[in-house]
Amino acid sequence: MPEATPMPEATSVPAPQQPEDRGERHSLVRWTVFPVLAGLVLGTVWPVAAPGGFVYGSGSDYATWDERDLVFAGLGLLAGLTMAVILASTRRRAALPNRGLAALAGSALGTLAAWGTGVGLTRFLGSRGVNPSVAESAFGLQGLSALAVWPAVVAIAVLALTTLWWVPPPD
């Protein structure tokens, strides 16, 4: 009777961390953090560009409240399109879904950072035409749906790019 050769025991030693994994993790952190920093910049631009902010218009004029929201939404659209172009220009297609989700999370945090920065600056530095007798004259968003513009543009871009260009990594 031939003797069976013993099977080698399976060991559960974790594989050493690859530098590629570390680089991918750093890339995901960058795709989350940079939109937040961009949100701080957009939050500084918003009170300057919108009526009732620092430069022109009156906060007590209700006709300008929609324009404030549109300026915020336009800045979010610009930021979302910029992120989509940068995401599309990256060379590594295998990591596209992960980076896209990190960009989506970063854009959601970035739009909240822009909103908080703009409202905080105008409250701290004072905006034009704030009238205490008009309840909504303080600088801010009247339509909170403008907060969804930047993440929505990024989500649509990630969906389109993943559908068109993503190639699964080889097994």
CSV table of C-alpha atoms in Angstrom, one decimal:
chain,number,residue,atom,x,y,z
A,1,MET,CA,0.0,0.0,0.0
A,2,PRO,CA,1.5,3.4,-1.0
A,3,GLU,CA,1.9,5.8,1.8
A,4,ALA,CA,0.0,9.1,1.5
A,5,THR,CA,2.1,12.2,1.7
A,6,PRO,CA,1.1,14.5,4.6
A,7,MET,CA,-0.7,17.7,3.6
A,8,PRO,CA,1.1,20.8,4.7
A,9,GLU,CA,-0.7,22.7,7.5
A,10,ALA,CA,-2.3,25.9,6.6
A,11,THR,CA,-0.9,28.8,8.5
A,12,SER,CA,-2.8,31.9,9.2
A,13,VAL,CA,0.1,34.3,9.0
A,14,PRO,CA,-1.0,37.6,7.6
A,15,ALA,CA,0.7,38.8,4.5
A,16,PRO,CA,3.0,41.7,4.9
A,17,GLN,CA,1.4,45.0,4.0
A,18,GLN,CA,2.1,45.9,0.4
A,19,PRO,CA,3.2,49.5,-0.4
A,20,GLU,CA,0.5,49.5,-3.1
A,21,ASP,CA,-2.2,49.1,-0.4
A,22,ARG,CA,-0.7,51.9,1.6
A,23,GLY,CA,-0.6,54.2,-1.5
A,24,GLU,CA,-4.2,53.3,-2.2
A,25,ARG,CA,-5.3,54.1,1.4
A,26,HIS,CA,-3.5,57.5,1.1
A,27,SER,CA,-5.2,58.1,-2.2
A,28,LEU,CA,-8.6,57.5,-0.6
A,29,VAL,CA,-7.8,59.9,2.3
A,30,ARG,CA,-6.8,62.5,-0.2
A,31,TRP,CA,-10.0,62.1,-2.2
A,32,THR,CA,-11.9,62.7,1.1
A,33,VAL,CA,-9.8,65.5,2.6
A,34,PHE,CA,-9.1,67.7,-0.4
A,35,PRO,CA,-12.9,68.3,-1.1
A,36,VAL,CA,-13.3,69.5,2.5
A,37,LEU,CA,-10.4,72.0,2.0
A,38,ALA,CA,-12.0,73.1,-1.2
A,39,GLY,CA,-15.3,73.5,0.7
A,40,LEU,CA,-13.5,75.9,3.0
A,41,VAL,CA,-12.3,78.0,0.0
A,42,LEU,CA,-15.8,77.9,-1.6
A,43,GLY,CA,-17.3,78.9,1.7
A,44,THR,CA,-15.1,82.0,1.7
A,45,VAL,CA,-15.9,82.8,-1.9
A,46,TRP,CA,-19.7,82.4,-1.5
A,47,PRO,CA,-20.3,85.5,0.8
A,48,VAL,CA,-18.2,87.6,-1.5
A,49,ALA,CA,-20.0,86.5,-4.7
A,50,ALA,CA,-23.6,86.3,-3.4
A,51,PRO,CA,-25.9,89.2,-2.9
A,52,GLY,CA,-26.4,90.2,0.8
A,53,GLY,CA,-22.9,89.0,1.6
A,54,PHE,CA,-19.9,91.3,1.9
A,55,VAL,CA,-19.9,93.2,-1.4
A,56,TYR,CA,-23.4,94.0,-2.6
A,57,GLY,CA,-27.1,93.6,-2.1
A,58,SER,CA,-29.2,93.7,1.0
A,59,GLY,CA,-29.9,90.8,3.2
A,60,SER,CA,-33.3,92.1,4.0
A,61,ASP,CA,-34.4,92.1,0.4
A,62,TYR,CA,-36.2,88.8,-0.1
A,63,ALA,CA,-35.7,88.9,-3.9
A,64,THR,CA,-32.0,88.2,-3.4
A,65,TRP,CA,-32.4,85.2,-1.2
A,66,ASP,CA,-32.9,82.9,-4.1
A,67,GLU,CA,-29.8,84.4,-5.8
A,68,ARG,CA,-27.7,83.5,-2.7
A,69,ASP,CA,-28.8,79.9,-3.0
A,70,LEU,CA,-28.1,79.9,-6.7
A,71,VAL,CA,-24.6,81.2,-6.2
A,72,PHE,CA,-24.0,78.5,-3.6
A,73,ALA,CA,-25.4,75.8,-6.0
A,74,GLY,CA,-23.3,77.2,-8.9
A,75,LEU,CA,-20.2,76.9,-6.8
A,76,GLY,CA,-21.1,73.4,-5.8
A,77,LEU,CA,-21.7,72.5,-9.5
A,78,LEU,CA,-18.3,73.9,-10.4
A,79,ALA,CA,-16.6,71.9,-7.6
A,80,GLY,CA,-18.5,68.8,-8.6
A,81,LEU,CA,-17.5,69.1,-12.3
A,82,THR,CA,-13.9,69.8,-11.3
A,83,MET,CA,-13.8,66.7,-9.2
A,84,ALA,CA,-15.4,64.6,-12.0
A,85,VAL,CA,-12.7,65.8,-14.5
A,86,ILE,CA,-9.9,65.0,-12.1
A,87,LEU,CA,-11.4,61.6,-11.3
A,88,ALA,CA,-11.7,60.9,-15.0
A,89,SER,CA,-8.2,61.9,-15.7
A,90,THR,CA,-6.7,59.4,-13.2
A,91,ARG,CA,-4.9,56.5,-14.8
A,92,ARG,CA,-5.7,53.7,-12.5
A,93,ARG,CA,-9.1,52.4,-13.5
A,94,ALA,CA,-9.1,49.4,-11.1
A,95,ALA,CA,-9.5,51.6,-8.0
A,96,LEU,CA,-12.1,53.9,-9.6
A,97,PRO,CA,-15.1,52.8,-7.5
A,98,ASN,CA,-13.2,53.1,-4.2
A,99,ARG,CA,-11.9,56.6,-5.2
A,100,GLY,CA,-15.3,57.6,-6.4
A,101,LEU,CA,-16.9,56.7,-3.1
A,102,ALA,CA,-14.2,58.6,-1.2
A,103,ALA,CA,-14.8,61.6,-3.5
A,104,LEU,CA,-18.5,61.3,-2.9
A,105,ALA,CA,-18.0,61.3,0.9
A,106,GLY,CA,-15.5,64.2,0.6
A,107,SER,CA,-17.9,66.2,-1.5
A,108,ALA,CA,-20.7,65.8,1.1
A,109,LEU,CA,-18.3,66.9,3.8
A,110,GLY,CA,-17.0,69.7,1.5
A,111,THR,CA,-20.5,71.2,0.9
A,112,LEU,CA,-21.2,71.2,4.6
A,113,ALA,CA,-17.8,72.9,5.2
A,114,ALA,CA,-18.6,75.5,2.5
A,115,TRP,CA,-22.0,76.2,4.1
A,116,GLY,CA,-20.6,76.5,7.6
A,117,THR,CA,-17.7,78.6,6.5
A,118,GLY,CA,-19.9,81.1,4.6
A,119,VAL,CA,-22.5,81.4,7.3
A,120,GLY,CA,-19.8,81.6,10.0
A,121,LEU,CA,-17.8,84.3,8.2
A,122,THR,CA,-20.9,86.5,7.6
A,123,ARG,CA,-22.0,86.2,11.3
A,124,PHE,CA,-18.5,86.8,12.6
A,125,LEU,CA,-17.5,89.7,10.2
A,126,GLY,CA,-21.0,91.0,9.5
A,127,SER,CA,-22.8,90.9,6.1
A,128,ARG,CA,-24.5,93.7,4.3
A,129,GLY,CA,-28.1,94.6,5.0
A,130,VAL,CA,-28.9,92.4,7.9
A,131,ASN,CA,-32.1,93.8,9.4
A,132,PRO,CA,-33.1,92.4,12.8
A,133,SER,CA,-36.8,93.1,12.0
A,134,VAL,CA,-36.6,90.7,9.0
A,135,ALA,CA,-36.3,87.2,10.4
A,136,GLU,CA,-34.5,85.6,7.5
A,137,SER,CA,-32.2,88.5,6.5
A,138,ALA,CA,-29.1,86.9,8.0
A,139,PHE,CA,-26.8,85.4,5.3
A,140,GLY,CA,-27.5,81.7,4.8
A,141,LEU,CA,-29.3,79.2,2.6
A,142,GLN,CA,-33.0,79.3,2.3
A,143,GLY,CA,-33.3,76.2,0.1
A,144,LEU,CA,-31.2,73.5,1.8
A,145,SER,CA,-31.4,71.5,-1.4
A,146,ALA,CA,-28.5,73.5,-2.7
A,147,LEU,CA,-26.4,71.5,-0.4
A,148,ALA,CA,-27.0,68.4,-2.5
A,149,VAL,CA,-25.7,69.8,-5.8
A,150,TRP,CA,-22.0,69.1,-5.3
A,151,PRO,CA,-22.5,65.5,-4.1
A,152,ALA,CA,-25.1,64.8,-6.7
A,153,VAL,CA,-22.8,65.9,-9.5
A,154,VAL,CA,-20.0,63.7,-8.1
A,155,ALA,CA,-22.4,60.8,-7.7
A,156,ILE,CA,-23.5,61.0,-11.3
A,157,ALA,CA,-19.9,61.4,-12.5
A,158,VAL,CA,-18.8,58.4,-10.5
A,159,LEU,CA,-21.7,56.3,-11.8
A,160,ALA,CA,-21.0,57.3,-15.4
A,161,LEU,CA,-17.2,56.7,-15.1
A,162,THR,CA,-17.6,53.4,-13.4
A,163,THR,CA,-20.1,52.2,-15.9
A,164,LEU,CA,-18.0,53.4,-18.9
A,165,TRP,CA,-14.4,52.9,-17.9
A,166,TRP,CA,-14.0,50.6,-15.0
A,167,VAL,CA,-12.2,47.4,-15.6
A,168,PRO,CA,-12.2,44.8,-12.8
A,169,PRO,CA,-8.7,44.0,-11.5
A,170,PRO,CA,-7.4,40.6,-12.6
A,171,ASP,CA,-7.8,37.8,-10.1
